[in-house]
């Protein structure tokens, strides 16, 4: 074993913005820190390995990773097919940033790959899917959708933020590119914003790395370090997130104040079969709609104490939010508009009994 590897358990934090060169045109692997630095390399190698991809590229946020992937794969006049249930920020990026620059887009039902195949628009070059989706937690059969995309000469991009590579590895199911907000489960502690893309194809990796450097939305070394530290506990955190989510689902199913529970493990959940096929477990996100509509949903999110009312997800502490007015407000009036009675939970790793008691008292209060 190489001496450094045996001694260093924590990757060094390399803060230098520039690196000494032996001669003009002869550097030692790094020139300028926007193009690459050792701490970012450590993160990119680690995440590529977790995702099962030959290439890994870290970005300053999940959305900047998405933006770089869109710039790489879609030219003006070409079309992105976006699942009709997706993170509001992805919808905003495509419809409000890339569309004005000439990219066409449509919202499509990805739960029906045969329908997608039959109605495929000739100008589509990318299918962009989330599974489980945000906020409905619908699960999409990655293998089936990727096969349809490939039949039409298009690429399939999967946002794997909700599942993480611990629960699901989209590249193994035929996806061409996987993207993540590392802000969520990968960082895991609500203290870093970051993004990541992993892929196998050298012909896509090269222009993507060009955009990473040329547009420059790269993470700071300390942010890379924080994500690397979070990753050390990803597996144990995910197991606890899943177990706690199951306890919450048990409370919600059949509760008189709850209209509908959305969790991929439930046999009647849209895409349960896809989730069972491609996921190790069903994740830490739970959504539900309230009897009493939006007014009741707003009351529930007001009354929890352990579940903090806040945007974001995937960290050790539990969060509750109202997607219609918070994370998905930008989708109002669009095909991605969210049911106003919906509440979304990011179930953390606190005591299961405390979490169940907190949500029970909030439901009792409405
Ligand atoms: C599924 C999903 N993808 C991407 C993002 C964007 O990530 P970031 O906030 O790190 O830019 C989010 C943020 O909430 C998300 O939920």
Coordinates of C-alpha atoms and ligand atoms in Angstrom, one line a residue, residues 61-64 66 87 90 130 134 159 161-162 180-184 193-195 312-313 327 344, ligand 1:
X61 CA -25.0 23.3 -6.5
X62 CA -27.3 20.6 -7.8
X63 CA -28.8 23.2 -10.2
X64 CA -25.4 24.2 -11.6
X66 CA -28.1 20.2 -14.0
X87 CA -38.3 19.5 -8.5
X90 CA -35.4 21.9 -12.4
X130 CA -36.4 11.9 -11.2
X134 CA -40.2 15.4 -5.8
X159 CA -31.8 13.0 -10.9
X161 CA -31.1 13.1 -5.3
X162 CA -33.9 11.4 -3.4
X180 CA -27.4 14.8 -7.7
X181 CA -27.9 17.7 -5.4
X182 CA -25.1 16.8 -2.8
X183 CA -26.8 19.4 -0.6
X184 CA -29.2 16.7 0.4
X193 CA -24.7 23.4 -1.1
X194 CA -23.3 21.2 -3.9
X195 CA -24.0 19.2 -7.0
X312 CA -34.6 21.2 1.6
X313 CA -34.3 17.6 2.6
X327 CA -40.3 24.2 -2.9
X344 CA -43.8 16.7 2.3
Ligands
LIG1 C1 -34.5 16.5 -6.7 C2 -33.7 17.7 -6.6 N1 -32.8 18.0 -7.6 C3 -32.0 19.1 -7.6 C4 -32.1 20.0 -6.6 C5 -31.3 21.3 -6.7 O1 -30.2 21.2 -5.8 P1 -29.4 22.5 -5.2 O2 -30.4 23.1 -4.2 O3 -28.2 21.9 -4.5 O4 -29.1 23.4 -6.3 C6 -33.0 19.8 -5.5 C7 -33.1 20.8 -4.5 O5 -34.0 20.8 -3.6 C8 -33.8 18.7 -5.6 O6 -34.7 18.4 -4.6

